[in-house]
Short mmCIF file of C-alpha atoms and ligand atoms in Angstrom, two decimals:
data_model
loop_
_atom_site.label_atom_id
_atom_site.label_comp_id
_atom_site.label_asym_id
_atom_site.label_seq_id
_atom_site.Cartn_x
_atom_site.Cartn_y
_atom_site.Cartn_z
CA UNK A 1374 38.78 -21.34 14.53
CA UNK A 1375 41.75 -19.20 13.58
CA UNK A 1376 41.21 -16.16 11.31
CA UNK A 1377 43.39 -17.79 8.68
CA UNK A 1378 41.15 -20.92 8.52
CA UNK A 1379 38.11 -18.75 8.38
CA UNK A 1380 39.37 -16.94 5.29
CA UNK A 1381 40.37 -20.26 3.76
CA UNK A 1382 37.05 -21.92 4.46
CA UNK A 1383 34.55 -19.20 3.53
CA UNK A 1384 36.28 -16.63 1.37
CA UNK A 1385 38.83 -18.38 -0.76
CA UNK A 1386 36.97 -19.28 -3.86
CA UNK A 1387 37.97 -21.84 -6.45
CA UNK A 1388 38.47 -21.21 -10.17
CA UNK A 1389 39.33 -17.51 -10.36
CA UNK A 1390 38.65 -15.99 -13.79
CA UNK A 1391 41.56 -15.58 -16.21
CA UNK A 1392 41.79 -11.83 -15.51
CA UNK A 1393 42.69 -12.48 -11.86
CA UNK A 1394 46.49 -12.90 -11.67
CA UNK A 1395 46.50 -13.07 -7.80
CA UNK A 1396 43.49 -13.75 -5.54
CA UNK A 1397 43.02 -14.20 -1.79
CA UNK A 1398 46.24 -15.47 -0.15
CA UNK A 1399 48.89 -12.97 -0.91
CA UNK A 1400 49.30 -9.41 0.46
CA UNK A 1401 47.12 -7.95 -2.30
CA UNK A 1402 45.16 -8.96 -5.33
CA UNK A 1403 46.28 -8.42 -8.91
CA UNK A 1404 43.95 -8.13 -11.93
CA UNK A 1405 44.60 -7.71 -15.60
CA UNK A 1406 42.81 -4.75 -17.19
CA UNK A 1407 41.73 -4.82 -20.92
CA UNK A 1408 42.63 -1.96 -23.21
CA UNK A 1409 39.90 0.50 -24.13
CA UNK A 1410 38.09 -0.03 -20.81
CA UNK A 1411 37.98 2.06 -17.66
CA UNK A 1412 37.93 0.66 -14.16
CA UNK A 1413 34.74 1.67 -12.17
CA UNK A 1414 34.84 1.15 -8.44
CA UNK A 1415 32.59 1.82 -5.44
CA UNK A 1416 32.61 0.90 -1.79
CA UNK A 1417 29.65 0.55 0.57
CA UNK A 1418 29.59 -0.29 4.30
CA UNK A 1419 26.60 -1.95 6.03
CA UNK A 1420 26.53 -1.63 9.79
CA UNK A 1421 24.29 -3.87 11.89
CA UNK A 1422 21.48 -1.80 13.43
CA UNK A 1423 22.03 1.03 11.05
CA UNK A 1424 21.77 -0.37 7.54
CA UNK A 1425 19.92 -3.52 8.43
CA UNK A 1426 17.95 -4.58 11.50
CA UNK A 1427 19.92 -6.79 13.95
CA UNK A 1428 17.59 -9.71 13.33
CA UNK A 1429 18.30 -9.81 9.57
CA UNK A 1430 19.22 -13.40 8.45
CA UNK A 1431 22.94 -13.84 7.71
CA UNK A 1432 22.19 -15.01 4.20
CA UNK A 1433 20.33 -11.78 3.48
CA UNK A 1434 23.24 -9.73 4.93
CA UNK A 1435 25.73 -11.43 2.62
CA UNK A 1436 23.46 -10.93 -0.39
CA UNK A 1437 22.59 -7.39 0.33
CA UNK A 1438 26.11 -6.22 1.09
CA UNK A 1439 27.09 -7.24 -2.46
CA UNK A 1440 23.81 -6.22 -4.11
CA UNK A 1441 24.01 -2.58 -2.98
CA UNK A 1442 27.53 -2.37 -4.40
CA UNK A 1443 26.55 -4.01 -7.67
CA UNK A 1444 23.66 -1.49 -7.87
CA UNK A 1445 26.24 1.29 -8.00
CA UNK A 1446 27.96 -0.35 -10.98
CA UNK A 1447 24.58 -0.78 -12.64
CA UNK A 1448 23.98 2.97 -12.22
CA UNK A 1449 27.26 3.68 -13.95
CA UNK A 1450 26.55 1.30 -16.90
CA UNK A 1451 29.56 -0.85 -15.80
CA UNK A 1452 29.91 -4.68 -15.86
CA UNK A 1453 30.93 -6.14 -12.51
CA UNK A 1454 34.21 -8.11 -12.41
CA UNK A 1455 35.77 -8.34 -8.91
CA UNK A 1456 35.21 -7.35 -5.28
CA UNK A 1457 36.91 -7.21 -1.95
CA UNK A 1458 35.26 -7.78 1.43
CA UNK A 1459 36.20 -6.15 4.73
CA UNK A 1460 34.38 -7.98 7.48
CA UNK A 1461 34.18 -6.99 11.15
CA UNK A 1462 32.69 -9.79 13.24
CA UNK A 1463 31.82 -9.74 16.95
CA UNK A 1464 32.67 -13.55 17.19
CA UNK A 1465 33.34 -16.52 14.98
CA UNK A 1466 29.98 -18.16 14.45
CA UNK A 1467 30.32 -20.92 11.86
CA UNK A 1468 26.72 -21.33 11.03
CA UNK A 1469 26.36 -17.50 10.61
CA UNK A 1470 29.43 -17.50 8.34
CA UNK A 1471 28.08 -20.38 6.32
CA UNK A 1472 24.80 -18.55 5.65
CA UNK A 1473 26.51 -15.24 5.09
CA UNK A 1474 28.99 -16.53 2.58
CA UNK A 1475 26.33 -18.54 0.78
CA UNK A 1476 24.17 -15.49 0.24
CA UNK A 1477 27.17 -13.52 -0.90
CA UNK A 1478 28.53 -16.24 -3.26
CA UNK A 1479 25.20 -17.02 -4.97
CA UNK A 1480 24.74 -13.44 -6.06
CA UNK A 1481 28.44 -13.08 -7.00
CA UNK A 1482 28.19 -16.12 -9.18
CA UNK A 1483 25.04 -14.88 -10.79
CA UNK A 1484 26.81 -11.77 -11.99
CA UNK A 1485 30.30 -13.28 -12.46
CA UNK A 1486 31.84 -11.01 -9.85
CA UNK A 1487 34.86 -12.70 -8.21
CA UNK A 1488 36.02 -12.25 -4.58
CA UNK A 1489 39.76 -11.32 -4.80
CA UNK A 1490 40.63 -10.22 -1.33
CA UNK A 1491 39.56 -8.51 1.89
CA UNK A 1492 40.23 -7.99 5.57
CA UNK A 1493 38.90 -9.73 8.67
CA UNK A 1494 38.67 -7.99 12.05
CA UNK A 1495 36.91 -8.30 15.38
CA UNK A 1496 34.27 -5.75 16.52
CA UNK A 1497 30.62 -4.86 16.08
CA UNK A 1498 29.20 -6.52 12.90
CA UNK A 1499 29.97 -4.48 9.78
CA UNK A 1500 30.54 -5.37 6.19
CA UNK A 1501 32.28 -3.27 3.62
CA UNK A 1502 32.34 -4.31 -0.03
CA UNK A 1503 34.37 -2.66 -2.65
CA UNK A 1504 33.30 -3.65 -6.09
CA UNK A 1505 35.20 -3.18 -9.32
CA UNK A 1506 33.77 -3.30 -12.81
CA UNK A 1507 34.60 -2.26 -16.42
CA UNK A 1508 33.03 0.16 -18.78
CA UNK A 1509 34.01 1.08 -22.41
CA UNK A 1510 36.24 4.13 -22.11
CA UNK A 1511 34.27 7.30 -21.93
CA UNK A 1512 30.90 5.52 -21.92
CA UNK A 1513 30.03 5.45 -18.24
CA UNK A 1514 26.55 6.76 -17.26
CA UNK A 1515 26.75 9.81 -15.07
CA UNK A 1516 24.36 11.85 -13.01
CA UNK A 1517 25.20 14.92 -14.93
CA UNK A 1518 23.78 14.26 -18.46
CA UNK A 1519 20.03 15.02 -18.13
CA UNK A 1520 18.78 17.56 -20.70
CA UNK A 1521 15.68 19.65 -21.13
CA UNK A 1522 12.99 17.60 -22.90
CA UNK A 1523 14.34 14.21 -21.65
CA UNK A 1524 11.89 11.67 -20.21
CA UNK A 1525 12.42 10.37 -16.71
CA UNK A 1526 12.25 6.60 -16.26
CA UNK A 1527 12.54 4.18 -13.38
CA UNK A 1528 12.97 0.36 -13.23
CA UNK A 1529 10.86 -1.97 -11.08
CA UNK A 1530 8.51 -0.67 -8.33
CA UNK A 1531 9.13 1.91 -5.64
CA UNK A 1532 8.71 1.96 -1.88
CA UNK A 1533 8.46 -1.72 -1.15
CA UNK A 1534 11.62 -1.98 0.89
CA UNK A 1535 10.71 1.00 3.03
CA UNK A 1536 7.27 -0.35 3.73
CA UNK A 1537 8.95 -3.68 4.81
CA UNK A 1538 11.31 -1.75 7.08
CA UNK A 1539 8.49 0.34 8.57
CA UNK A 1540 6.84 -2.86 9.65
CA UNK A 1541 10.02 -4.30 11.15
CA UNK A 1542 11.10 -1.10 12.97
CA UNK A 1543 7.74 0.49 13.91
CA UNK A 1544 5.46 -2.46 13.71
CA UNK A 1545 3.43 -0.48 11.19
CA UNK A 1546 0.18 -2.32 10.53
CA UNK A 1547 -0.75 -0.74 7.17
CA UNK A 1548 0.31 -3.82 5.25
CA UNK A 1549 -1.56 -7.13 5.24
CA UNK A 1550 0.59 -10.14 6.22
CA UNK A 1551 1.32 -11.40 2.59
CA UNK A 1552 2.19 -7.91 1.46
CA UNK A 1553 4.47 -7.58 4.46
CA UNK A 1554 6.39 -10.67 3.47
CA UNK A 1555 6.72 -9.48 -0.06
CA UNK A 1556 8.10 -6.09 1.17
CA UNK A 1557 10.53 -7.68 3.59
CA UNK A 1558 11.89 -9.79 0.73
CA UNK A 1559 12.36 -6.56 -1.28
CA UNK A 1560 14.16 -5.05 1.70
CA UNK A 1561 16.46 -8.03 2.28
CA UNK A 1562 17.08 -9.13 -1.29
CA UNK A 1563 17.23 -6.07 -3.59
CA UNK A 1564 17.92 -7.00 -7.21
CA UNK A 1565 20.84 -5.03 -8.67
CA UNK A 1566 19.50 -3.87 -11.99
CA UNK A 1567 22.44 -4.98 -14.11
CA UNK A 1568 20.32 -6.48 -16.90
CA UNK A 1569 18.43 -3.24 -17.24
CA UNK A 1570 21.65 -1.24 -17.00
CA UNK A 1571 23.13 -3.19 -20.01
CA UNK A 1572 19.96 -2.49 -21.97
CA UNK A 1573 19.91 1.29 -21.24
CA UNK A 1574 23.63 2.17 -21.21
CA UNK A 1575 23.73 3.47 -24.76
CA UNK A 1576 20.36 5.18 -24.51
CA UNK A 1577 20.30 6.98 -21.13
CA UNK A 1578 21.55 10.55 -20.79
CA UNK A 1579 21.93 10.24 -16.96
CA UNK A 1580 21.43 7.58 -14.32
CA UNK A 1581 21.47 7.01 -10.54
CA UNK A 1582 20.48 4.07 -8.33
CA UNK A 1583 17.79 4.71 -5.74
CA UNK A 1584 19.22 4.22 -2.28
CA UNK A 1585 17.91 7.20 -0.36
CA UNK A 1586 14.38 7.62 -1.85
CA UNK A 1587 13.13 8.88 -5.22
CA UNK A 1588 12.96 12.58 -4.38
CA UNK A 1589 16.39 12.75 -2.84
CA UNK A 1590 18.13 10.69 -5.57
CA UNK A 1591 16.32 12.61 -8.31
CA UNK A 1592 17.57 15.81 -6.80
CA UNK A 1593 21.16 14.52 -7.20
CA UNK A 1594 20.62 14.07 -10.98
CA UNK A 1595 18.98 17.51 -11.10
CA UNK A 1596 21.76 19.34 -9.35
CA UNK A 1597 24.46 17.52 -11.26
CA UNK A 1598 22.68 18.41 -14.51
CA UNK A 1599 21.61 21.85 -13.44
CA UNK A 1600 18.03 21.27 -14.43
CA UNK A 1601 14.54 20.65 -13.01
CA UNK A 1602 11.92 17.83 -13.28
CA UNK A 1603 8.19 17.35 -13.40
CA UNK A 1604 6.90 14.18 -11.79
CA UNK A 1605 3.60 12.50 -12.63
CA UNK A 1606 2.70 10.99 -9.29
CA UNK A 1607 -0.06 8.96 -10.80
CA UNK A 1608 2.47 7.05 -12.84
CA UNK A 1609 4.80 5.95 -9.99
CA UNK A 1610 5.11 2.15 -10.40
CA UNK A 1611 3.68 0.44 -7.26
CA UNK A 1612 3.74 -3.26 -6.45
CA UNK A 1613 0.44 -5.04 -5.76
CA UNK A 1614 1.47 -4.99 -2.09
CA UNK A 1615 1.65 -1.17 -2.05
CA UNK A 1616 -1.40 -0.73 -4.12
CA UNK A 1617 -3.44 -2.20 -1.24
CA UNK A 1618 -2.53 0.92 0.83
CA UNK A 1619 -4.18 4.39 0.94
CA UNK A 1620 -2.56 6.76 -1.53
CA UNK A 1621 -0.90 8.84 1.16
CA UNK A 1622 0.90 5.88 2.62
CA UNK A 1623 2.06 4.32 -0.66
CA UNK A 1624 3.15 7.72 -1.97
CA UNK A 1625 5.20 8.42 1.11
CA UNK A 1626 7.01 5.08 0.77
CA UNK A 1627 7.53 5.53 -3.00
CA UNK A 1628 8.74 9.14 -2.80
CA UNK A 1629 10.84 9.15 0.35
CA UNK A 1630 11.59 5.52 1.20
CA UNK A 1631 15.15 4.32 0.85
CA UNK A 1632 16.65 0.93 -0.12
CA UNK A 1633 14.80 0.49 -3.46
CA UNK A 1634 18.03 -0.07 -5.55
CA UNK A 1635 16.05 0.53 -8.71
CA UNK A 1636 17.60 2.67 -11.47
CA UNK A 1637 16.32 6.16 -12.15
CA UNK A 1638 17.48 7.50 -15.52
CA UNK A 1639 16.73 10.02 -18.24
CA UNK A 1640 16.50 9.42 -21.94
CA UNK A 1641 16.09 11.70 -24.90
CA UNK A 1642 12.78 11.51 -26.84
CA UNK A 1643 14.71 10.17 -29.80
CA UNK A 1644 15.97 7.20 -27.81
CA UNK A 1645 12.63 6.47 -26.20
CA UNK A 1646 11.17 4.04 -28.75
CA UNK A 1647 14.39 1.95 -28.80
CA UNK A 1648 14.22 1.90 -24.95
CA UNK A 1649 10.66 0.66 -24.98
CA UNK A 1650 11.26 -1.95 -27.54
CA UNK A 1651 14.24 -3.35 -25.55
CA UNK A 1652 12.78 -3.26 -21.99
CA UNK A 1653 9.44 -1.54 -22.13
CA UNK A 1654 8.00 -4.06 -19.64
CA UNK A 1655 10.72 -3.35 -17.07
CA UNK A 1656 10.62 0.48 -16.93
CA UNK A 1657 8.05 3.21 -16.32
CA UNK A 1658 8.04 6.84 -17.43
CA UNK A 1659 7.34 8.94 -14.37
CA UNK A 1660 8.02 12.40 -15.62
CA UNK A 1661 10.15 14.71 -17.69
CA UNK A 1662 13.06 17.08 -17.48
CA UNK A 1663 12.76 20.80 -18.14
CA UNK A 1664 15.09 23.74 -17.81
CA UNK A 1665 12.42 26.20 -16.72
CA UNK A 1666 11.60 24.19 -13.59
CA UNK A 1667 13.32 24.75 -10.30
CA UNK A 1668 13.79 21.48 -8.30
CA UNK A 1669 10.94 18.97 -8.52
CA UNK A 1670 7.29 19.78 -9.19
CA UNK A 1671 4.18 17.60 -9.65
CA UNK A 1672 1.72 17.85 -12.61
CA UNK A 1673 -0.16 20.60 -10.76
CA UNK A 1674 2.96 22.64 -10.38
CA UNK A 1675 3.32 22.01 -6.61
CA UNK A 1676 6.94 21.88 -5.33
CA UNK A 1677 7.90 18.45 -3.99
CA UNK A 1678 10.35 18.43 -1.02
CA UNK A 1679 13.16 15.84 -1.03
CA UNK A 1680 13.59 14.49 2.46
CA UNK A 1681 15.18 11.10 2.02
CA UNK A 1682 17.36 9.22 4.52
CA UNK A 1683 20.36 11.18 5.86
CA UNK A 1684 22.75 9.46 8.25
CA UNK A 1685 23.55 12.68 10.07
CA UNK A 1686 19.95 13.94 10.55
CA UNK A 1687 17.81 12.53 13.33
P1 ADP B 1018 47.64 -8.97 5.69
O1 ADP B 1018 47.91 -8.97 7.10
O2 ADP B 1018 48.91 -9.13 4.80
O3 ADP B 1018 46.73 -7.86 5.20
P2 ADP B 1018 45.44 -10.74 5.99
O4 ADP B 1018 45.63 -11.79 7.00
O5 ADP B 1018 44.63 -9.55 6.33
O6 ADP B 1018 46.87 -10.31 5.42
O7 ADP B 1018 44.80 -11.40 4.67
C1 ADP B 1018 45.41 -12.53 4.10
C2 ADP B 1018 44.75 -12.76 2.70
O8 ADP B 1018 43.36 -13.01 2.93
C3 ADP B 1018 44.80 -11.51 1.84
O9 ADP B 1018 44.94 -11.99 0.49
C4 ADP B 1018 43.50 -10.87 2.02
O10 ADP B 1018 43.06 -10.21 0.91
C5 ADP B 1018 42.59 -12.07 2.28
N1 ADP B 1018 41.33 -11.83 3.16
C6 ADP B 1018 41.36 -11.49 4.44
N2 ADP B 1018 40.11 -11.34 4.91
C7 ADP B 1018 39.33 -11.59 3.86
C8 ADP B 1018 37.90 -11.69 3.66
N3 ADP B 1018 37.04 -11.40 4.66
N4 ADP B 1018 37.45 -12.01 2.39
C9 ADP B 1018 38.28 -12.20 1.39
N5 ADP B 1018 39.64 -12.26 1.51
C10 ADP B 1018 40.10 -11.95 2.71
MG1 MG B 1019 45.00 -7.36 5.87
#
C-alpha cells in the first residue's frame, strides 16, 4: 500500500465542519476563526515503549493519543475543534491501522474534533497529535490563578492508571484480577474531562490536567501561582479497585502515579456552592490553598515531596 492510499483510506474523513476551508489533501489545512475567540493549541507525542507498553492494542493507542491532547484543552477551559496527526510507523499493517484509526475517530467524533491534516513517516512507532480549540478571548483557565483561601478540587478518581501500569510493567500482584482489568482500562482509555471543564470554566481560578501525578502537577499550579497547599489525604478520591489495597499502596498510586488525566483545579469559596450544584457528584475537595504554606503539606503539617514521572530521570 502506498503512503498516499494509506492517508486516503484511514485519515481522510468525510463531511468536514463548515469552519474547515481546506482539510487533508492540500499542502496545509485552513480553518476559519470566529471573532472574540482565541485559538488554544497543544501537541503531545506518544512513543511506543515509553508512553505506552509495546503490547497496547492499536485501538487504545489511537484513542489515547487524542485523549491526552484533548485533556490539555480541557485544562485550559477550551472547546476542541481540529487536530493534526504526525504518524511514524515501522511498517504498513492494515489491521493495525484499521483499529488505530477507529479508536481515534470514535473519540474525535464524540468531541466534534476534526482531523485536518498530518504527516506520515517510516520509523519506530510514534504518534504526535496537535490539537486546536477555541476559548472566549481572555477566558482561558491558567495554572497561575490560585489564591489564598481557594479550595482545591479534582475530578474522577486518582491512581488507577498507574496501578494498571504497575501490573503490566512489574507484574505487581497487589490488585485482584477484576481490579486489574479496571485499572488497565483507565490506563488505556483515559476520559478527557471536557464536560467537567465546560462546567467549571467560569468558576475555577486555576486548572491543570494530571499527567505526571497529583503532587507534581499540583506543584506546577503552586509555583505558577506563588502559593502553597494543604492536602487532606483522607479525602483523595479512590476507585473501588484502589480501595481494595493497603493505604500505603493506594496513596502512592494516587499521589505520584501518572496518566490520570483528571482535572485538578482551584475555586474561590464564593464559587464553591455553584460548583457543587453543577457537578458535585463528579468532583472532590482534597485540600485548600494558603499563602503561609511552603509547597505542599498534609493535615498534620508534614511536607509532601513531589516526585512524579520525569522523562530525563531514571
Ligand atoms: P507534503 O509532502 O506536501 O507535506 P504529504 O504527503 O505529507 O504532503 O501529505 C499530503 C496530505 O495528507 C496533506 O494534506 C497532509 O496534511 C495529509 N496527511 C499526511 N499524513 C497524514 C496523517 N497521518 N493524517 C492526516 N493527514 C495526513
Ligand atoms: Mg508533509
